XYZ file of C-alpha atoms in Angstrom:
208
model
C 79.920 -9.818 -32.722
C 76.940 -10.895 -30.691
C 73.447 -11.725 -31.827
C 70.164 -12.095 -30.023
C 68.042 -15.053 -30.965
C 64.377 -14.316 -31.152
C 62.093 -16.588 -29.208
C 60.165 -18.687 -31.643
C 56.441 -18.042 -31.560
C 54.159 -21.089 -31.541
C 52.779 -21.842 -34.947
C 49.067 -21.143 -35.259
C 48.384 -24.647 -36.556
C 50.189 -26.076 -33.537
C 48.045 -23.974 -31.200
C 44.873 -25.084 -32.978
C 45.973 -28.704 -32.760
C 46.718 -28.411 -29.029
C 43.375 -26.710 -28.360
C 41.497 -29.413 -30.269
C 43.357 -32.121 -28.355
C 42.528 -30.534 -25.002
C 38.860 -30.054 -25.877
C 38.636 -33.756 -26.781
C 40.558 -34.628 -23.622
C 38.118 -32.661 -21.434
C 35.151 -34.388 -23.067
C 36.729 -37.812 -22.565
C 37.636 -37.042 -18.951
C 33.979 -36.515 -17.983
C 33.159 -40.098 -18.989
C 36.443 -41.954 -18.451
C 37.848 -39.887 -15.598
C 40.970 -37.758 -15.300
C 42.930 -40.532 -13.592
C 42.071 -42.883 -16.430
C 43.157 -40.331 -19.009
C 46.323 -41.391 -20.776
C 48.196 -40.137 -23.789
C 47.711 -43.519 -25.451
C 43.941 -43.620 -24.915
C 43.539 -40.000 -25.969
C 45.599 -40.602 -29.116
C 43.340 -43.500 -30.031
C 40.209 -41.469 -29.238
C 41.130 -38.615 -31.563
C 42.941 -40.681 -34.190
C 46.395 -39.255 -33.550
C 49.738 -40.928 -32.963
C 51.143 -41.143 -29.447
C 54.319 -39.457 -30.643
C 52.227 -36.553 -31.958
C 50.609 -36.142 -28.556
C 53.937 -36.383 -26.749
C 55.034 -33.379 -28.787
C 52.379 -31.368 -26.898
C 52.475 -33.000 -23.447
C 55.457 -34.540 -21.766
C 53.611 -36.472 -19.093
C 50.185 -37.685 -18.023
C 50.025 -35.095 -15.230
C 50.864 -32.301 -17.660
C 48.020 -33.486 -19.883
C 45.626 -33.647 -16.924
C 46.469 -30.134 -15.716
C 46.209 -28.682 -19.209
C 42.850 -30.421 -19.627
C 41.586 -28.828 -16.407
C 42.629 -25.373 -17.597
C 40.819 -25.905 -20.889
C 37.653 -26.978 -19.054
C 37.958 -23.914 -16.800
C 38.241 -21.612 -19.829
C 35.156 -23.186 -21.410
C 33.205 -22.859 -18.151
C 34.269 -19.248 -17.762
C 33.158 -18.404 -21.300
C 29.861 -20.308 -21.031
C 28.832 -19.480 -17.478
C 30.823 -16.848 -15.611
C 31.517 -14.028 -18.070
C 27.947 -13.799 -19.423
C 26.560 -13.675 -15.875
C 28.915 -10.960 -14.694
C 28.035 -8.850 -17.732
C 24.438 -8.301 -16.582
C 23.047 -5.757 -14.086
C 23.035 -5.844 -10.304
C 24.364 -8.581 -7.974
C 21.082 -10.493 -7.607
C 20.713 -10.606 -11.398
C 24.300 -11.752 -11.750
C 23.726 -14.476 -9.172
C 20.556 -15.648 -10.911
C 22.260 -15.656 -14.301
C 25.271 -17.519 -12.905
C 23.088 -20.294 -11.519
C 20.982 -20.475 -14.671
C 24.117 -20.436 -16.813
C 25.451 -23.476 -14.978
C 22.272 -25.413 -15.710
C 22.322 -24.356 -19.356
C 25.985 -25.342 -19.627
C 25.328 -28.832 -18.271
C 22.245 -29.329 -20.432
C 24.000 -28.143 -23.587
C 26.043 -31.333 -23.864
C 29.332 -29.434 -23.931
C 30.716 -32.315 -21.895
C 29.033 -35.733 -22.191
C 29.538 -36.435 -18.491
C 27.875 -33.243 -17.281
C 29.819 -30.681 -15.272
C 33.538 -31.361 -15.789
C 34.454 -30.167 -12.315
C 31.748 -32.117 -10.507
C 32.897 -35.285 -12.254
C 36.553 -34.582 -11.466
C 35.851 -33.735 -7.817
C 33.923 -36.974 -7.291
C 36.779 -38.932 -8.835
C 39.733 -37.215 -7.170
C 38.479 -36.245 -3.713
C 40.536 -38.995 -2.026
C 43.593 -38.832 -4.329
C 46.035 -36.129 -3.216
C 48.304 -34.386 -5.678
C 48.537 -31.389 -7.997
C 45.564 -32.455 -10.095
C 43.267 -32.763 -7.073
C 44.550 -29.442 -5.720
C 43.641 -27.657 -8.950
C 40.116 -29.121 -8.916
C 39.700 -28.129 -5.258
C 40.906 -24.627 -6.088
C 38.309 -24.296 -8.837
C 35.509 -25.556 -6.580
C 36.512 -23.202 -3.784
C 36.652 -20.261 -6.211
C 33.152 -21.111 -7.491
C 31.744 -21.106 -3.955
C 33.556 -17.853 -3.142
C 31.944 -16.269 -6.188
C 28.463 -17.375 -5.070
C 29.041 -16.115 -1.530
C 30.436 -12.817 -2.824
C 27.386 -12.194 -5.003
C 25.028 -13.026 -2.119
C 26.921 -10.585 0.114
C 26.773 -7.861 -2.543
C 23.055 -8.469 -3.058
C 22.627 -8.280 0.713
C 24.509 -4.983 0.876
C 22.083 -3.325 -1.575
C 18.993 -4.760 0.095
C 18.051 -7.536 -2.334
C 18.843 -10.293 0.186
C 17.634 -10.116 3.784
C 20.232 -9.106 6.338
C 19.572 -12.134 8.538
C 20.542 -14.554 5.749
C 23.886 -16.309 6.181
C 25.604 -15.817 2.779
C 27.603 -19.025 3.047
C 24.517 -21.053 3.940
C 22.474 -19.562 1.106
C 25.284 -20.165 -1.392
C 25.594 -23.753 -0.151
C 21.879 -24.407 -0.635
C 21.831 -22.889 -4.110
C 24.906 -24.854 -5.152
C 23.307 -28.029 -3.807
C 20.430 -27.587 -6.255
C 22.949 -27.298 -9.099
C 24.847 -30.376 -7.960
C 21.709 -32.500 -7.721
C 20.473 -31.320 -11.117
C 23.833 -32.196 -12.660
C 24.126 -35.671 -11.133
C 20.482 -36.531 -11.886
C 20.795 -35.378 -15.484
C 23.984 -37.403 -15.992
C 22.276 -40.499 -14.596
C 18.863 -40.225 -16.269
C 19.320 -37.719 -19.138
C 16.016 -36.084 -18.187
C 16.108 -32.319 -18.907
C 13.153 -31.763 -16.561
C 15.635 -31.753 -13.684
C 16.814 -28.319 -14.841
C 13.271 -26.961 -14.551
C 13.037 -28.375 -11.043
C 16.343 -26.788 -10.105
C 15.243 -23.428 -11.503
C 12.009 -23.581 -9.500
C 14.000 -24.436 -6.371
C 16.406 -21.551 -6.968
C 13.577 -19.092 -7.542
C 11.773 -20.189 -4.377
C 14.910 -20.048 -2.227
C 15.851 -16.587 -3.468
C 12.286 -15.400 -2.858
C 12.536 -16.644 0.713
C 15.856 -14.818 1.047
C 14.427 -11.477 -0.079
C 13.676 -8.809 2.563
C 10.211 -9.022 4.074
C 9.542 -12.628 3.075
């Protein structure tokens, strides 16, 4: 007689515990860095035993990669999905840029944009963790370029504009707003970035 063992489903309390750990880990990583993130430090930060954390993550790299995925999910929910739910490509682009600024200013992560902080820390440290951060950054730029190209195809962006150049300039405004806000905690930088974005998109419109 043979029997088939059912795969055990994760307990809901275990999933909640893991999610809470990873949210705290992402917050800590923006101030302490991903490379400085350790199971011991995280356990102390959240008041949990190291053995309890080891039950969720077998290694530091596993913790780092899971933390990145959690940050990506938060960013997607805060910034990307709301923007892509609105009207035409130029509106989506505007909402995406504005959503980034709102996300940073909301204090979701104490060190500003998770991915900007991680990229600055890991740009010279090869490995799986750096590769995942680079993949996220490249995907973000591809999304900006794609929306510029779509806006161009329907006549909302001038045909002579280079989509990659325009996306680069817009992203530069976001990056400066993020780094300035992290350094000085002055929310006025978001207003400056929004003015810069509005002016650059106006210049990029047909007939400007």
